[in-house]
Tab-separated table of C-alpha atoms in Angstrom:
chain	number	residue	atom	x	y	z
A	6	UNK	CA	0.000	0.000	0.000
A	7	UNK	CA	1.546	3.317	-1.005
A	8	UNK	CA	1.368	6.562	0.913
A	9	UNK	CA	0.191	9.755	-0.747
A	10	UNK	CA	2.054	13.023	-0.165
A	11	UNK	CA	-0.270	15.847	0.859
A	12	UNK	CA	1.221	18.266	-1.660
A	13	UNK	CA	-0.180	16.426	-4.672
A	14	UNK	CA	-3.384	14.434	-4.802
A	15	UNK	CA	-4.182	12.624	-8.033
A	16	UNK	CA	-7.520	11.076	-8.922
A	17	UNK	CA	-7.538	8.987	-12.076
A	18	UNK	CA	-10.787	8.407	-13.972
A	19	UNK	CA	-10.908	5.325	-16.195
A	20	UNK	CA	-13.596	5.335	-18.881
A	21	UNK	CA	-15.324	2.253	-20.246
A	22	UNK	CA	-18.332	3.772	-22.009
A	23	UNK	CA	-21.909	3.120	-20.924
A	24	UNK	CA	-24.865	5.486	-20.874
A	25	UNK	CA	-22.830	8.198	-19.158
A	26	UNK	CA	-20.754	8.380	-22.364
A	27	UNK	CA	-23.701	7.942	-24.737
A	28	UNK	CA	-25.594	10.219	-27.072
A	29	UNK	CA	-28.743	9.564	-29.074
A	30	UNK	CA	-28.123	8.466	-32.655
A	31	UNK	CA	-30.332	9.173	-35.671
A	32	UNK	CA	-32.657	6.360	-34.615
A	33	UNK	CA	-33.051	7.653	-31.063
A	34	UNK	CA	-30.895	4.911	-29.527
A	35	UNK	CA	-28.303	5.793	-26.880
A	36	UNK	CA	-24.850	4.866	-28.178
A	37	UNK	CA	-21.534	5.208	-26.265
A	38	UNK	CA	-19.337	7.705	-28.090
A	39	UNK	CA	-17.866	10.228	-25.609
A	40	UNK	CA	-14.313	9.920	-24.283
A	41	UNK	CA	-14.113	10.188	-20.524
A	42	UNK	CA	-11.995	13.340	-20.661
A	43	UNK	CA	-14.930	15.285	-22.046
A	44	UNK	CA	-17.032	14.289	-19.039
A	45	UNK	CA	-14.548	15.899	-16.659
A	46	UNK	CA	-14.657	19.434	-18.066
A	47	UNK	CA	-14.741	22.035	-15.274
A	48	UNK	CA	-15.122	19.447	-12.512
A	49	UNK	CA	-11.609	19.795	-11.132
A	50	UNK	CA	-12.161	23.367	-9.992
A	51	UNK	CA	-15.096	22.245	-7.853
A	52	UNK	CA	-13.038	19.666	-5.973
A	53	UNK	CA	-10.164	21.737	-4.643
A	54	UNK	CA	-6.999	23.266	-6.025
A	55	UNK	CA	-4.796	20.500	-4.627
A	56	UNK	CA	-6.597	17.775	-6.600
A	57	UNK	CA	-5.279	16.772	-10.008
A	58	UNK	CA	-7.731	14.946	-12.291
A	59	UNK	CA	-6.441	12.606	-14.965
A	60	UNK	CA	-8.403	10.423	-17.345
A	61	UNK	CA	-7.897	7.476	-19.648
A	62	UNK	CA	-10.301	5.522	-21.836
A	63	UNK	CA	-9.934	1.760	-21.584
A	64	UNK	CA	-12.693	1.213	-24.161
A	65	UNK	CA	-16.039	2.763	-25.060
A	66	UNK	CA	-18.736	0.078	-24.941
A	67	UNK	CA	-22.207	-0.621	-23.720
A	68	UNK	CA	-21.651	-2.692	-20.583
A	69	UNK	CA	-24.070	-5.379	-21.767
A	70	UNK	CA	-21.405	-6.248	-24.369
A	71	UNK	CA	-18.528	-6.651	-21.918
A	72	UNK	CA	-16.583	-9.898	-21.715
A	73	UNK	CA	-14.522	-11.336	-18.837
A	74	UNK	CA	-11.461	-10.139	-20.749
A	75	UNK	CA	-12.823	-6.577	-20.681
A	76	UNK	CA	-13.501	-6.817	-16.954
A	77	UNK	CA	-10.012	-8.207	-16.383
A	78	UNK	CA	-8.626	-5.215	-18.282
A	79	UNK	CA	-10.450	-2.882	-15.890
A	80	UNK	CA	-8.984	-4.709	-12.898
A	81	UNK	CA	-5.445	-4.509	-14.268
A	82	UNK	CA	-5.848	-0.831	-15.144
A	83	UNK	CA	-7.018	-0.007	-11.618
A	84	UNK	CA	-4.120	-1.934	-10.083
A	85	UNK	CA	-1.580	-0.280	-12.378
A	86	UNK	CA	-3.035	3.153	-11.644
A	87	UNK	CA	-2.846	2.688	-7.887
A	88	UNK	CA	0.796	1.698	-8.273
A	89	UNK	CA	1.562	5.199	-9.571
A	90	UNK	CA	2.699	8.107	-7.405
A	91	UNK	CA	0.367	10.396	-5.436
A	92	UNK	CA	-2.866	8.585	-6.401
A	93	UNK	CA	-5.585	8.938	-3.745
A	94	UNK	CA	-8.152	6.831	-5.601
A	95	UNK	CA	-9.667	5.717	-8.880
A	96	UNK	CA	-13.052	6.369	-10.471
A	97	UNK	CA	-14.363	4.024	-13.177
A	98	UNK	CA	-17.195	5.222	-15.411
A	99	UNK	CA	-19.206	2.183	-16.395
A	100	UNK	CA	-22.472	1.143	-17.976
A	101	UNK	CA	-25.164	0.263	-15.458
A	102	UNK	CA	-26.144	-3.101	-16.981
A	103	UNK	CA	-23.149	-4.984	-15.592
A	104	UNK	CA	-21.580	-2.485	-13.180
A	105	UNK	CA	-22.427	-4.728	-10.222
A	106	UNK	CA	-20.320	-7.545	-11.675
A	107	UNK	CA	-17.277	-5.404	-12.468
A	108	UNK	CA	-17.491	-3.678	-9.084
A	109	UNK	CA	-17.571	-7.005	-7.262
A	110	UNK	CA	-14.677	-8.421	-9.285
A	111	UNK	CA	-12.640	-5.346	-8.371
A	112	UNK	CA	-13.616	-5.696	-4.725
A	113	UNK	CA	-12.480	-9.322	-4.609
A	114	UNK	CA	-8.920	-8.362	-5.565
A	115	UNK	CA	-8.690	-4.810	-4.153
A	116	UNK	CA	-6.568	-5.007	-0.996
A	117	UNK	CA	-5.800	-1.316	-0.574
A	118	UNK	CA	-7.086	1.409	1.728
A	119	UNK	CA	-7.586	3.806	-1.165
A	120	UNK	CA	-11.092	3.824	-2.653
A	121	UNK	CA	-12.156	2.670	-6.077
A	122	UNK	CA	-15.522	4.073	-7.163
A	123	UNK	CA	-17.752	2.983	-10.042
A	124	UNK	CA	-20.398	5.332	-11.376
A	125	UNK	CA	-22.432	5.869	-14.519
A	126	UNK	CA	-25.791	7.181	-15.683
A	127	UNK	CA	-29.285	6.138	-16.630
A	128	UNK	CA	-29.755	8.983	-19.105
A	129	UNK	CA	-27.494	9.786	-22.058
A	130	UNK	CA	-25.119	12.721	-21.963
A	131	UNK	CA	-27.226	14.811	-24.360
A	132	UNK	CA	-30.464	14.375	-22.405
A	133	UNK	CA	-31.752	17.652	-20.928
A	134	UNK	CA	-31.952	15.989	-17.500
A	135	UNK	CA	-28.774	13.905	-17.764
A	136	UNK	CA	-27.810	12.349	-14.436
A	137	UNK	CA	-24.225	11.517	-15.408
A	138	UNK	CA	-22.642	14.860	-14.408
A	139	UNK	CA	-24.031	14.691	-10.872
A	140	UNK	CA	-23.043	11.060	-10.442
A	141	UNK	CA	-19.517	11.714	-11.674
A	142	UNK	CA	-19.203	14.780	-9.467
A	143	UNK	CA	-20.335	12.758	-6.460
A	144	UNK	CA	-17.955	9.922	-7.309
A	145	UNK	CA	-15.018	12.329	-7.485
A	146	UNK	CA	-15.939	13.888	-4.169
A	147	UNK	CA	-16.179	10.477	-2.530
A	148	UNK	CA	-12.921	9.136	-3.910
A	149	UNK	CA	-11.049	12.299	-2.854
A	150	UNK	CA	-12.466	12.281	0.682
A	151	UNK	CA	-10.168	10.791	3.362
A	152	UNK	CA	-13.265	9.272	4.985
A	153	UNK	CA	-13.585	6.902	2.015
A	154	UNK	CA	-10.309	5.172	2.836
A	155	UNK	CA	-10.872	1.603	3.903
A	156	UNK	CA	-14.390	1.372	2.466
A	157	UNK	CA	-13.296	-0.845	-0.419
A	158	UNK	CA	-14.787	-0.715	-3.889
A	159	UNK	CA	-17.892	1.456	-4.029
A	160	UNK	CA	-20.780	2.190	-6.359
A	161	UNK	CA	-21.781	5.848	-6.164
A	162	UNK	CA	-25.098	6.576	-7.826
A	163	UNK	CA	-28.003	8.982	-7.289
A	164	UNK	CA	-26.444	10.291	-4.095
A	165	UNK	CA	-25.922	6.857	-2.492
A	166	UNK	CA	-22.591	5.295	-1.582
A	167	UNK	CA	-22.881	1.503	-1.816
A	168	UNK	CA	-20.454	-1.328	-1.059
A	169	UNK	CA	-19.716	-3.370	-4.168
A	170	UNK	CA	-20.672	-6.745	-2.695
A	171	UNK	CA	-24.441	-7.160	-2.669
A	172	UNK	CA	-25.200	-4.069	-4.746
A	173	UNK	CA	-27.634	-4.702	-7.581
A	174	UNK	CA	-29.316	-2.714	-10.306
A	175	UNK	CA	-32.929	-2.423	-9.181
A	176	UNK	CA	-34.601	-0.329	-11.890
A	177	UNK	CA	-34.291	-0.317	-15.658
A	178	UNK	CA	-34.479	3.442	-16.230
A	179	UNK	CA	-35.034	5.490	-13.060
A	180	UNK	CA	-32.053	7.461	-11.789
A	181	UNK	CA	-32.194	5.585	-8.470
A	182	UNK	CA	-30.761	2.575	-10.271
A	183	UNK	CA	-28.791	0.751	-7.569
A	184	UNK	CA	-29.484	-0.499	-4.068
A	185	UNK	CA	-28.359	-2.952	-1.408
A	186	UNK	CA	-31.546	-5.026	-1.065
A	187	UNK	CA	-30.135	-7.086	1.815
A	188	UNK	CA	-28.604	-4.197	3.707
A	189	UNK	CA	-28.289	-0.504	3.109
A	190	UNK	CA	-25.868	2.078	1.767
A	191	UNK	CA	-22.573	2.753	3.486
A	192	UNK	CA	-23.254	6.451	3.144
A	193	UNK	CA	-24.465	9.242	0.933
A	194	UNK	CA	-23.350	12.512	-0.611
A	195	UNK	CA	-24.947	15.568	0.971
A	196	UNK	CA	-24.122	19.195	0.189
A	197	UNK	CA	-21.122	18.084	-1.818
A	198	UNK	CA	-19.503	15.959	0.892
A	199	UNK	CA	-19.323	12.315	1.838
A	200	UNK	CA	-21.363	11.236	4.852
A	201	UNK	CA	-20.431	7.752	6.093
A	202	UNK	CA	-23.343	6.022	7.826
A	203	UNK	CA	-22.043	2.470	8.197
A	204	UNK	CA	-18.905	0.353	8.082
A	205	UNK	CA	-18.345	-2.206	5.331
A	206	UNK	CA	-18.705	-5.901	6.110
A	207	UNK	CA	-15.596	-8.064	6.293
A	208	UNK	CA	-14.118	-8.544	2.833
A	209	UNK	CA	-11.969	-11.540	1.930
A	210	UNK	CA	-9.531	-10.913	-0.909
A	211	UNK	CA	-8.232	-13.032	-3.743
A	212	UNK	CA	-4.942	-13.083	-5.565
A	213	UNK	CA	-5.487	-14.219	-9.119
A	214	UNK	CA	-4.124	-13.871	-12.606
A	215	UNK	CA	-6.895	-11.957	-14.321
A	216	UNK	CA	-5.722	-13.298	-17.679
A	217	UNK	CA	-7.260	-16.620	-16.658
A	218	UNK	CA	-10.757	-15.138	-16.431
A	219	UNK	CA	-11.225	-15.141	-20.186
A	220	UNK	CA	-10.475	-18.853	-20.464
A	221	UNK	CA	-12.981	-20.068	-17.845
A	222	UNK	CA	-16.636	-20.636	-18.638
A	223	UNK	CA	-19.237	-20.076	-15.889
A	224	UNK	CA	-22.910	-20.038	-16.864
A	225	UNK	CA	-26.256	-19.208	-15.265
A	226	UNK	CA	-29.300	-21.501	-15.333
A	227	UNK	CA	-32.827	-20.684	-14.159
A	228	UNK	CA	-35.355	-22.794	-12.255
A	229	UNK	CA	-39.050	-22.576	-13.141
A	230	UNK	CA	-42.068	-24.902	-12.978
A	231	UNK	CA	-41.410	-27.954	-15.150
A	232	UNK	CA	-37.693	-27.307	-15.698
A	233	UNK	CA	-35.418	-30.303	-16.085
A	234	UNK	CA	-31.666	-30.729	-16.206
A	235	UNK	CA	-31.253	-29.950	-19.920
A	236	UNK	CA	-29.682	-26.513	-19.498
A	237	UNK	CA	-27.316	-27.674	-16.759
A	238	UNK	CA	-26.161	-30.632	-18.834
A	239	UNK	CA	-25.759	-28.476	-21.939
A	240	UNK	CA	-23.583	-25.963	-20.091
A	241	UNK	CA	-21.378	-28.767	-18.762
A	242	UNK	CA	-21.073	-30.280	-22.235
A	243	UNK	CA	-20.090	-26.846	-23.595
A	244	UNK	CA	-17.194	-26.747	-21.152
A	245	UNK	CA	-18.569	-24.869	-18.173
A	246	UNK	CA	-16.459	-25.263	-15.045
A	247	UNK	CA	-19.103	-23.584	-12.950
A	248	UNK	CA	-22.838	-22.907	-13.106
A	249	UNK	CA	-24.945	-20.587	-10.974
A	250	UNK	CA	-28.381	-22.084	-10.421
A	251	UNK	CA	-31.059	-19.409	-9.967
A	252	UNK	CA	-33.544	-21.368	-7.897
A	253	UNK	CA	-36.957	-20.488	-6.486
A	254	UNK	CA	-37.728	-19.390	-2.941
A	255	UNK	CA	-34.941	-19.952	-0.457
A	256	UNK	CA	-33.072	-22.065	-3.020
A	257	UNK	CA	-35.368	-24.841	-4.212
A	258	UNK	CA	-35.871	-26.793	-7.444
A	259	UNK	CA	-37.171	-30.299	-8.293
A	260	UNK	CA	-35.857	-33.882	-8.473
A	261	UNK	CA	-34.721	-33.574	-12.105
A	262	UNK	CA	-32.578	-30.538	-11.292
A	263	UNK	CA	-31.185	-32.230	-8.187
A	264	UNK	CA	-30.127	-35.208	-10.311
A	265	UNK	CA	-28.425	-32.895	-12.817
A	266	UNK	CA	-26.613	-31.032	-10.021
A	267	UNK	CA	-25.329	-34.351	-8.641
A	268	UNK	CA	-24.091	-35.351	-12.105
A	269	UNK	CA	-22.339	-32.009	-12.664
A	270	UNK	CA	-20.701	-32.238	-9.259
A	271	UNK	CA	-19.379	-35.700	-10.115
A	272	UNK	CA	-18.005	-34.258	-13.359
A	273	UNK	CA	-16.079	-31.529	-11.500
A	274	UNK	CA	-18.444	-28.633	-12.274
A	275	UNK	CA	-19.034	-26.284	-9.340
A	276	UNK	CA	-22.721	-25.380	-8.894
A	277	UNK	CA	-23.490	-22.228	-6.921
A	278	UNK	CA	-27.015	-21.879	-5.557
A	279	UNK	CA	-28.865	-18.558	-5.545
A	280	UNK	CA	-32.498	-17.486	-5.922
A	281	UNK	CA	-34.732	-15.409	-8.151
A	282	UNK	CA	-36.218	-13.743	-5.033
A	283	UNK	CA	-35.124	-10.126	-4.543
A	284	UNK	CA	-34.013	-10.304	-0.907
A	285	UNK	CA	-32.992	-12.843	1.694
A	286	UNK	CA	-30.313	-15.529	1.946
A	287	UNK	CA	-30.289	-18.915	0.263
A	288	UNK	CA	-30.412	-21.845	2.670
A	289	UNK	CA	-30.954	-25.578	2.436
A	290	UNK	CA	-34.075	-25.776	4.552
A	291	UNK	CA	-36.428	-27.793	2.345
A	292	UNK	CA	-36.392	-31.460	1.351
A	293	UNK	CA	-39.000	-33.472	-0.532
A	294	UNK	CA	-36.696	-34.582	-3.322
A	295	UNK	CA	-36.040	-31.202	-4.893
A	296	UNK	CA	-35.613	-28.645	-2.143
A	297	UNK	CA	-32.582	-26.722	-1.075
A	298	UNK	CA	-31.448	-29.442	1.317
A	299	UNK	CA	-31.470	-31.930	-1.564
A	300	UNK	CA	-29.557	-29.550	-3.833
A	301	UNK	CA	-26.891	-29.009	-1.174
A	302	UNK	CA	-26.635	-32.769	-0.618
A	303	UNK	CA	-26.148	-33.144	-4.389
A	304	UNK	CA	-23.202	-30.725	-4.284
A	305	UNK	CA	-24.647	-27.240	-4.794
A	306	UNK	CA	-23.070	-24.505	-2.643
A	307	UNK	CA	-25.424	-21.786	-1.317
A	308	UNK	CA	-24.279	-18.264	-2.245
A	309	UNK	CA	-25.832	-16.459	0.711
A	310	UNK	CA	-27.310	-13.140	-0.416
A	311	UNK	CA	-25.308	-12.949	-3.652
A	312	UNK	CA	-27.532	-13.080	-6.707
A	313	UNK	CA	-26.728	-14.511	-10.109
A	314	UNK	CA	-24.434	-11.819	-11.543
A	315	UNK	CA	-22.111	-11.467	-8.574
A	316	UNK	CA	-22.372	-15.176	-7.751
A	317	UNK	CA	-21.054	-15.944	-11.218
A	318	UNK	CA	-18.149	-13.513	-10.699
A	319	UNK	CA	-17.273	-15.243	-7.437
A	320	UNK	CA	-17.249	-18.695	-9.036
A	321	UNK	CA	-15.242	-17.403	-11.991
A	322	UNK	CA	-12.667	-15.759	-9.735
A	323	UNK	CA	-12.287	-18.723	-7.395
A	324	UNK	CA	-11.908	-21.130	-10.301
A	325	UNK	CA	-9.234	-18.852	-11.781
A	326	UNK	CA	-7.415	-18.558	-8.456
A	327	UNK	CA	-7.755	-22.117	-7.107
A	328	UNK	CA	-8.550	-24.352	-10.063
A	329	UNK	CA	-9.577	-27.463	-8.150
A	330	UNK	CA	-13.388	-27.677	-7.823
A	331	UNK	CA	-13.241	-29.241	-4.337
A	332	UNK	CA	-11.087	-26.363	-3.104
A	333	UNK	CA	-13.504	-23.890	-4.687
A	334	UNK	CA	-16.492	-25.469	-2.923
A	335	UNK	CA	-14.650	-25.480	0.395
A	336	UNK	CA	-13.489	-21.877	0.023
A	337	UNK	CA	-16.740	-20.328	-1.186
A	338	UNK	CA	-18.218	-19.700	2.296
A	339	UNK	CA	-15.219	-17.494	3.169
A	340	UNK	CA	-16.486	-14.894	0.701
A	341	UNK	CA	-20.115	-14.951	1.842
């Protein structure tokens, strides 16, 4: 962990595209086009004369099109930036569709007191009521505030300051896009300053070669009335090393899915168990041939309050770091 001299305080903003960098095209569709430097115009003067803003575009994409290789690039760029002199923190502008996944991946590997903040927008940059400028301004204020040290990777959006783990997109188009359904925000931005309301939960960290993320397949399968094991078997046949099962209720399915989970476990595929329900933990409390207790007995590992997107990132990261499926299953609870 590097110290930061008080004479110079650098904040680096890494751009990846998303709605915050988008403008409406001739068909009325929001398309990412703006470099991140253009989003920072005149913001430095608002944050204090001792703060130096720098920016770099990693890519300009809609976040729905991101790949694990793109997310690994973001992780490496953040790590390389923090290795530079005088950096107090990093802001990443990101599309809202998959920001929760990239934020959580960063949080898994970010073992540094200095904050990393993801932000974005729900409205394009040329909208008359664009929310991107406020969100970016808030993110810069948070990352430059000494009170943000030790809070980990954060999502700053619509005035809220949220811990990466457990944060989810909760609305398709309203500006209040993100929340912590199983907890609450760590803080908020009021009158241009960070107010910290809570401490982050314990965060276990991983050391992994992010280059491996692109070579590992982890899929997501849904449970619904009448579902069988076809999707699970197909993912395994396609080379999946992990599958997140989005079950019903507290983590329940049916006998056909239980049988498929047992087969995948025997084949060395790690099955993580989550739910389609908005809030509450997954637990193996039901039997009857297809309940959560049966799924756990077949080899599925409950993912606590993590939902499908972040659960997949956890499986992907653990498989990249540990390799052996038995070690992954044994280690998973450490991160929940």
